Amino acid sequence: MNPAVAFGLIATLFYALAALLVYRQFGSQTAPSRLRLLAPATVAVVAHAVSLYFLLVTDQGLMLGLLPVASCMAAAVTGMVVVSSLYRPFQWIGALVFPFSAVIVPASLWIHTGYVRPMEHGIGLHVLLSILAYSVLVISACQAILLLIQHRQLKDGHIRGVMRVFPPIQIMESMLFDTIWLGEALLTVAILFGFFYVDDLFAQHLVHKTVLTLASWVIFAVLLAGRHLKGWRGLTAIRFTLTGFAVLLVAFFGSQLVLEVILRRP
């Protein structure tokens, strides 16, 4: 068994355990120990990172593509959730992130998609910044989903399960906009590096990705401007966040799915 598979299996096991612990709390009346939820997730993300190193790093360059990059994002998101949860109550995002990571790790190991690309010039930094930006905005989308559930339960007049121990909506919205600001900043830098270092958008099949990524950037920029100028919040903020993330999701994963799976192109 090669190291990528061995550490990937460890990561999958601990992601599944972390997801189980989070979901068991949905019927709880009190908040569990944060350490109890984050400890298996920490083990999982460390094992995942080691697995990714052996999977992605080759003598010819980095393995990129649909599943390899999705696995990178899963590791980055989980790592951010674990670190952020030491300071603010982001651990409940694990209810969405941990199960996804438990599925994507074995998928990236046994479903062979992607291509090897040399990391010349600033392309490597562009890829890294893109992954970080996408990962932060994944957290924003997850936070928006939890906030939407909280809004609906408040509207129905009864709070159930783990929602009873959630922070007030004002804090949840503050956490949402903190992640959007960070994600938008990283996305801006990633886009700039892309324009500087990508030689030929048409030859590399990147026009559609660029247009959709810029559209997503505009959606988040409008949301942040609306928040600053008009105090947008609540369902308006949730709708903008999920729309912007959906466009960003299609920008990479949708187009990459068409290129790799349907058209068989890198």
mmCIF file of C-alpha atoms in Angstrom:
data_model
loop_
_atom_site.group_PDB
_atom_site.id
_atom_site.type_symbol
_atom_site.label_atom_id
_atom_site.label_comp_id
_atom_site.label_asym_id
_atom_site.label_seq_id
_atom_site.Cartn_x
_atom_site.Cartn_y
_atom_site.Cartn_z
ATOM 1 C CA MET A 1 0.000 0.000 0.000
ATOM 2 C CA ASN A 2 1.522 3.307 -1.042
ATOM 3 C CA PRO A 3 1.669 6.245 1.421
ATOM 4 C CA ALA A 4 -1.029 8.254 -0.374
ATOM 5 C CA VAL A 5 -3.555 5.444 0.074
ATOM 6 C CA ALA A 6 -2.479 4.589 3.634
ATOM 7 C CA PHE A 7 -2.772 8.149 4.916
ATOM 8 C CA GLY A 8 -5.892 8.711 2.803
ATOM 9 C CA LEU A 9 -7.633 5.808 4.540
ATOM 10 C CA ILE A 10 -6.670 7.211 7.947
ATOM 11 C CA ALA A 11 -8.043 10.619 6.919
ATOM 12 C CA THR A 12 -11.292 9.072 5.670
ATOM 13 C CA LEU A 13 -11.797 7.151 8.915
ATOM 14 C CA PHE A 14 -11.267 10.201 11.114
ATOM 15 C CA TYR A 15 -13.380 12.456 8.869
ATOM 16 C CA ALA A 16 -16.216 9.954 9.230
ATOM 17 C CA LEU A 17 -15.713 9.872 13.008
ATOM 18 C CA ALA A 18 -15.712 13.678 13.201
ATOM 19 C CA ALA A 19 -18.909 13.827 11.122
ATOM 20 C CA LEU A 20 -20.573 11.251 13.373
ATOM 21 C CA LEU A 21 -19.686 13.218 16.508
ATOM 22 C CA VAL A 22 -21.064 16.433 15.029
ATOM 23 C CA TYR A 23 -24.341 14.872 13.885
ATOM 24 C CA ARG A 24 -24.873 13.160 17.244
ATOM 25 C CA GLN A 25 -25.013 16.626 18.784
ATOM 26 C CA PHE A 26 -28.011 17.681 16.711
ATOM 27 C CA GLY A 27 -30.236 15.960 19.245
ATOM 28 C CA SER A 28 -28.316 17.298 22.225
ATOM 29 C CA GLN A 29 -29.580 19.933 24.597
ATOM 30 C CA THR A 30 -26.164 21.369 25.441
ATOM 31 C CA ALA A 31 -23.014 22.271 23.547
ATOM 32 C CA PRO A 32 -20.405 19.489 23.565
ATOM 33 C CA SER A 33 -16.745 19.946 24.278
ATOM 34 C CA ARG A 34 -15.165 21.734 21.332
ATOM 35 C CA LEU A 35 -12.044 19.602 21.734
ATOM 36 C CA ARG A 36 -14.103 16.441 21.392
ATOM 37 C CA LEU A 37 -15.374 17.578 17.998
ATOM 38 C CA LEU A 38 -12.109 18.986 16.689
ATOM 39 C CA ALA A 39 -9.623 16.319 17.795
ATOM 40 C CA PRO A 40 -10.581 13.687 15.153
ATOM 41 C CA ALA A 41 -10.887 16.420 12.521
ATOM 42 C CA THR A 42 -7.338 17.553 13.310
ATOM 43 C CA VAL A 43 -5.990 14.025 12.894
ATOM 44 C CA ALA A 44 -7.957 13.706 9.650
ATOM 45 C CA VAL A 45 -6.651 16.910 8.085
ATOM 46 C CA VAL A 46 -3.025 16.111 8.979
ATOM 47 C CA ALA A 47 -3.322 12.626 7.453
ATOM 48 C CA HIS A 48 -5.117 14.155 4.455
ATOM 49 C CA ALA A 49 -2.297 16.656 3.906
ATOM 50 C CA VAL A 50 0.328 13.892 3.952
ATOM 51 C CA SER A 51 -1.756 11.830 1.526
ATOM 52 C CA LEU A 52 -2.081 14.814 -0.818
ATOM 53 C CA TYR A 53 1.662 15.354 -0.844
ATOM 54 C CA PHE A 54 2.286 11.832 -2.105
ATOM 55 C CA LEU A 55 -0.646 12.044 -4.508
ATOM 56 C CA LEU A 56 0.003 15.442 -6.087
ATOM 57 C CA VAL A 57 3.756 15.982 -6.113
ATOM 58 C CA THR A 58 5.470 14.289 -9.066
ATOM 59 C CA ASP A 59 8.810 14.689 -10.808
ATOM 60 C CA GLN A 60 7.036 16.364 -13.751
ATOM 61 C CA GLY A 61 5.004 18.837 -11.698
ATOM 62 C CA LEU A 62 1.750 18.898 -9.750
ATOM 63 C CA MET A 63 -1.246 16.654 -10.383
ATOM 64 C CA LEU A 64 -4.192 18.976 -11.008
ATOM 65 C CA GLY A 65 -7.757 18.435 -12.173
ATOM 66 C CA LEU A 66 -11.250 17.880 -10.840
ATOM 67 C CA LEU A 67 -10.759 15.401 -7.985
ATOM 68 C CA PRO A 68 -7.183 16.323 -6.975
ATOM 69 C CA VAL A 69 -8.106 19.991 -6.585
ATOM 70 C CA ALA A 70 -11.397 19.097 -4.847
ATOM 71 C CA SER A 71 -9.391 17.026 -2.373
ATOM 72 C CA CYS A 72 -6.995 19.945 -1.810
ATOM 73 C CA MET A 73 -9.925 22.246 -1.126
ATOM 74 C CA ALA A 74 -11.461 19.744 1.289
ATOM 75 C CA ALA A 75 -8.210 19.614 3.261
ATOM 76 C CA ALA A 76 -7.861 23.403 3.227
ATOM 77 C CA VAL A 77 -11.468 23.959 4.326
ATOM 78 C CA THR A 78 -11.199 21.421 7.144
ATOM 79 C CA GLY A 79 -7.929 22.933 8.313
ATOM 80 C CA MET A 80 -9.462 26.421 8.313
ATOM 81 C CA VAL A 81 -12.519 25.186 10.221
ATOM 82 C CA VAL A 82 -10.343 23.530 12.869
ATOM 83 C CA VAL A 83 -8.111 26.593 13.346
ATOM 84 C CA SER A 84 -10.979 29.108 13.218
ATOM 85 C CA SER A 85 -12.975 27.085 15.745
ATOM 86 C CA LEU A 86 -10.297 27.748 18.343
ATOM 87 C CA TYR A 87 -11.403 31.400 18.324
ATOM 88 C CA ARG A 88 -14.996 31.477 17.073
ATOM 89 C CA PRO A 89 -17.770 28.853 16.869
ATOM 90 C CA PHE A 90 -17.096 27.626 13.329
ATOM 91 C CA GLN A 91 -17.057 23.951 14.373
ATOM 92 C CA TRP A 92 -20.672 23.372 13.304
ATOM 93 C CA ILE A 93 -19.643 23.898 9.678
ATOM 94 C CA GLY A 94 -18.105 20.450 10.086
ATOM 95 C CA ALA A 95 -21.614 19.027 9.702
ATOM 96 C CA LEU A 96 -21.299 19.903 6.004
ATOM 97 C CA VAL A 97 -17.532 19.733 5.508
ATOM 98 C CA PHE A 98 -16.561 16.473 7.248
ATOM 99 C CA PRO A 99 -18.894 14.159 5.273
ATOM 100 C CA PHE A 100 -17.788 15.738 1.995
ATOM 101 C CA SER A 101 -14.134 15.236 2.906
ATOM 102 C CA ALA A 102 -14.796 11.617 3.895
ATOM 103 C CA VAL A 103 -16.142 11.006 0.384
ATOM 104 C CA ILE A 104 -13.694 13.063 -1.676
ATOM 105 C CA VAL A 105 -10.512 11.542 -0.204
ATOM 106 C CA PRO A 106 -11.120 7.966 -1.429
ATOM 107 C CA ALA A 107 -12.604 9.312 -4.668
ATOM 108 C CA SER A 108 -9.394 11.224 -5.428
ATOM 109 C CA LEU A 109 -7.310 8.136 -4.647
ATOM 110 C CA TRP A 110 -9.179 5.578 -6.736
ATOM 111 C CA ILE A 111 -10.873 7.578 -9.487
ATOM 112 C CA HIS A 112 -8.078 8.710 -11.765
ATOM 113 C CA THR A 113 -8.802 12.126 -13.231
ATOM 114 C CA GLY A 114 -6.585 15.121 -13.748
ATOM 115 C CA TYR A 115 -3.316 15.961 -15.412
ATOM 116 C CA VAL A 116 0.251 16.809 -14.460
ATOM 117 C CA ARG A 117 1.328 20.407 -14.989
ATOM 118 C CA PRO A 118 4.782 21.952 -14.440
ATOM 119 C CA MET A 119 4.597 24.821 -11.962
ATOM 120 C CA GLU A 120 6.676 27.347 -13.845
ATOM 121 C CA HIS A 121 6.661 31.113 -13.219
ATOM 122 C CA GLY A 122 3.793 32.237 -10.972
ATOM 123 C CA ILE A 123 1.304 29.534 -11.944
ATOM 124 C CA GLY A 124 1.939 27.629 -8.721
ATOM 125 C CA LEU A 125 1.158 30.702 -6.629
ATOM 126 C CA HIS A 126 -1.953 31.371 -8.727
ATOM 127 C CA VAL A 127 -3.183 27.807 -8.103
ATOM 128 C CA LEU A 128 -2.455 28.066 -4.360
ATOM 129 C CA LEU A 129 -4.257 31.405 -4.016
ATOM 130 C CA SER A 130 -7.213 30.078 -6.018
ATOM 131 C CA ILE A 131 -7.536 27.035 -3.765
ATOM 132 C CA LEU A 132 -7.345 29.208 -0.639
ATOM 133 C CA ALA A 133 -9.932 31.658 -2.023
ATOM 134 C CA TYR A 134 -12.311 28.869 -3.024
ATOM 135 C CA SER A 135 -11.843 27.218 0.371
ATOM 136 C CA VAL A 136 -12.653 30.360 2.344
ATOM 137 C CA LEU A 137 -15.750 30.937 0.199
ATOM 138 C CA VAL A 138 -16.791 27.315 0.790
ATOM 139 C CA ILE A 139 -16.833 28.183 4.496
ATOM 140 C CA SER A 140 -18.918 31.280 3.655
ATOM 141 C CA ALA A 141 -21.435 29.136 1.768
ATOM 142 C CA CYS A 142 -21.638 26.618 4.626
ATOM 143 C CA GLN A 143 -22.101 29.446 7.115
ATOM 144 C CA ALA A 144 -24.883 30.875 4.916
ATOM 145 C CA ILE A 145 -26.650 27.485 4.870
ATOM 146 C CA LEU A 146 -26.509 27.232 8.687
ATOM 147 C CA LEU A 147 -27.738 30.813 8.945
ATOM 148 C CA LEU A 148 -30.624 30.014 6.583
ATOM 149 C CA ILE A 149 -31.646 27.055 8.777
ATOM 150 C CA GLN A 150 -31.455 29.291 11.846
ATOM 151 C CA HIS A 151 -33.620 31.940 10.148
ATOM 152 C CA ARG A 152 -36.263 29.374 9.196
ATOM 153 C CA GLN A 153 -36.414 27.886 12.673
ATOM 154 C CA LEU A 154 -36.791 31.337 14.199
ATOM 155 C CA LYS A 155 -39.542 32.132 11.698
ATOM 156 C CA ASP A 156 -41.334 28.902 12.626
ATOM 157 C CA GLY A 157 -41.107 29.912 16.262
ATOM 158 C CA HIS A 158 -39.168 26.929 17.574
ATOM 159 C CA ILE A 159 -35.483 26.093 17.737
ATOM 160 C CA ARG A 160 -34.585 22.420 17.628
ATOM 161 C CA GLY A 161 -31.508 20.344 18.331
ATOM 162 C CA VAL A 162 -28.085 21.888 18.078
ATOM 163 C CA MET A 163 -29.561 25.181 16.892
ATOM 164 C CA ARG A 164 -30.308 25.873 20.560
ATOM 165 C CA VAL A 165 -26.609 26.303 21.264
ATOM 166 C CA PHE A 166 -25.820 28.291 18.123
ATOM 167 C CA PRO A 167 -24.600 31.869 18.565
ATOM 168 C CA PRO A 168 -27.148 34.660 18.026
ATOM 169 C CA ILE A 169 -27.935 35.529 14.419
ATOM 170 C CA GLN A 170 -25.981 38.789 14.673
ATOM 171 C CA ILE A 171 -22.797 36.849 15.498
ATOM 172 C CA MET A 172 -23.505 34.278 12.783
ATOM 173 C CA GLU A 173 -23.874 37.103 10.230
ATOM 174 C CA SER A 174 -20.682 38.739 11.462
ATOM 175 C CA MET A 175 -18.828 35.442 10.982
ATOM 176 C CA LEU A 176 -20.340 35.139 7.495
ATOM 177 C CA PHE A 177 -19.118 38.551 6.375
ATOM 178 C CA ASP A 178 -15.682 38.027 7.917
ATOM 179 C CA THR A 179 -15.185 34.967 5.704
ATOM 180 C CA ILE A 180 -16.599 36.729 2.625
ATOM 181 C CA TRP A 181 -14.187 39.659 3.051
ATOM 182 C CA LEU A 182 -11.240 37.282 3.334
ATOM 183 C CA GLY A 183 -12.427 35.112 0.447
ATOM 184 C CA GLU A 184 -12.995 38.118 -1.819
ATOM 185 C CA ALA A 185 -9.526 39.488 -1.022
ATOM 186 C CA LEU A 186 -7.873 36.156 -1.823
ATOM 187 C CA LEU A 187 -9.964 35.774 -4.977
ATOM 188 C CA THR A 188 -8.906 39.240 -6.129
ATOM 189 C CA VAL A 189 -5.216 38.415 -5.747
ATOM 190 C CA ALA A 190 -5.694 35.010 -7.420
ATOM 191 C CA ILE A 191 -7.413 36.642 -10.416
ATOM 192 C CA LEU A 192 -4.620 39.191 -10.752
ATOM 193 C CA PHE A 193 -1.956 36.480 -10.678
ATOM 194 C CA GLY A 194 -3.941 34.554 -13.275
ATOM 195 C CA PHE A 195 -3.939 37.512 -15.672
ATOM 196 C CA PHE A 196 -0.222 38.055 -15.133
ATOM 197 C CA TYR A 197 0.958 34.465 -15.529
ATOM 198 C CA VAL A 198 -1.523 32.617 -17.761
ATOM 199 C CA ASP A 199 -0.178 32.972 -21.295
ATOM 200 C CA ASP A 200 -3.103 31.948 -23.501
ATOM 201 C CA LEU A 201 -6.618 31.702 -22.072
ATOM 202 C CA PHE A 202 -8.050 30.211 -25.269
ATOM 203 C CA ALA A 203 -5.408 27.526 -25.747
ATOM 204 C CA GLN A 204 -5.749 26.419 -22.119
ATOM 205 C CA HIS A 205 -9.590 26.369 -22.166
ATOM 206 C CA LEU A 206 -9.721 29.015 -19.428
ATOM 207 C CA VAL A 207 -12.032 31.657 -20.917
ATOM 208 C CA HIS A 208 -15.216 30.211 -19.388
ATOM 209 C CA LYS A 209 -13.516 29.786 -15.998
ATOM 210 C CA THR A 210 -12.265 33.366 -16.091
ATOM 211 C CA VAL A 211 -15.639 34.844 -17.051
ATOM 212 C CA LEU A 212 -17.529 32.879 -14.382
ATOM 213 C CA THR A 213 -14.917 33.629 -11.729
ATOM 214 C CA LEU A 214 -15.165 37.349 -12.519
ATOM 215 C CA ALA A 215 -18.969 37.097 -12.338
ATOM 216 C CA SER A 216 -18.676 35.507 -8.897
ATOM 217 C CA TRP A 217 -16.236 38.224 -7.815
ATOM 218 C CA VAL A 218 -18.764 40.882 -8.886
ATOM 219 C CA ILE A 219 -21.591 39.192 -6.945
ATOM 220 C CA PHE A 220 -19.540 39.128 -3.745
ATOM 221 C CA ALA A 221 -18.363 42.706 -4.342
ATOM 222 C CA VAL A 222 -21.974 43.891 -4.709
ATOM 223 C CA LEU A 223 -22.896 42.069 -1.492
ATOM 224 C CA LEU A 224 -20.036 43.655 0.452
ATOM 225 C CA ALA A 225 -20.891 47.098 -0.949
ATOM 226 C CA GLY A 226 -24.553 46.582 -0.040
ATOM 227 C CA ARG A 227 -23.555 45.547 3.457
ATOM 228 C CA HIS A 228 -21.385 48.639 3.886
ATOM 229 C CA LEU A 229 -23.697 51.179 2.262
ATOM 230 C CA LYS A 230 -27.185 49.831 2.973
ATOM 231 C CA GLY A 231 -26.680 47.401 5.831
ATOM 232 C CA TRP A 232 -27.737 44.310 3.896
ATOM 233 C CA ARG A 233 -28.125 41.259 6.096
ATOM 234 C CA GLY A 234 -30.387 38.271 6.691
ATOM 235 C CA LEU A 235 -31.880 36.522 3.691
ATOM 236 C CA THR A 236 -30.417 39.055 1.253
ATOM 237 C CA ALA A 237 -26.899 38.240 2.417
ATOM 238 C CA ILE A 238 -27.640 34.502 2.317
ATOM 239 C CA ARG A 239 -28.998 34.645 -1.245
ATOM 240 C CA PHE A 240 -26.041 36.672 -2.548
ATOM 241 C CA THR A 241 -23.553 34.371 -0.813
ATOM 242 C CA LEU A 242 -25.062 31.175 -2.166
ATOM 243 C CA THR A 243 -25.472 32.643 -5.657
ATOM 244 C CA GLY A 244 -21.880 33.854 -5.770
ATOM 245 C CA PHE A 245 -20.613 30.522 -4.529
ATOM 246 C CA ALA A 246 -22.748 28.596 -7.037
ATOM 247 C CA VAL A 247 -21.243 30.620 -9.907
ATOM 248 C CA LEU A 248 -17.745 30.024 -8.535
ATOM 249 C CA LEU A 249 -18.482 26.315 -8.208
ATOM 250 C CA VAL A 250 -19.510 26.125 -11.853
ATOM 251 C CA ALA A 251 -16.466 28.193 -12.819
ATOM 252 C CA PHE A 252 -14.078 25.445 -11.839
ATOM 253 C CA PHE A 253 -15.842 22.193 -11.062
ATOM 254 C CA GLY A 254 -18.575 22.462 -13.682
ATOM 255 C CA SER A 255 -16.221 23.414 -16.489
ATOM 256 C CA GLN A 256 -13.579 20.941 -15.328
ATOM 257 C CA LEU A 257 -16.164 18.161 -15.279
ATOM 258 C CA VAL A 258 -17.046 18.914 -18.902
ATOM 259 C CA LEU A 259 -13.398 19.091 -19.975
ATOM 260 C CA GLU A 260 -12.109 16.011 -18.147
ATOM 261 C CA VAL A 261 -15.077 13.660 -18.154
ATOM 262 C CA ILE A 262 -17.076 14.565 -21.268
ATOM 263 C CA LEU A 263 -14.521 16.081 -23.650
ATOM 264 C CA ARG A 264 -11.530 14.166 -22.212
ATOM 265 C CA ARG A 265 -9.324 17.247 -22.213
ATOM 266 C CA PRO A 266 -7.040 18.505 -19.392
#
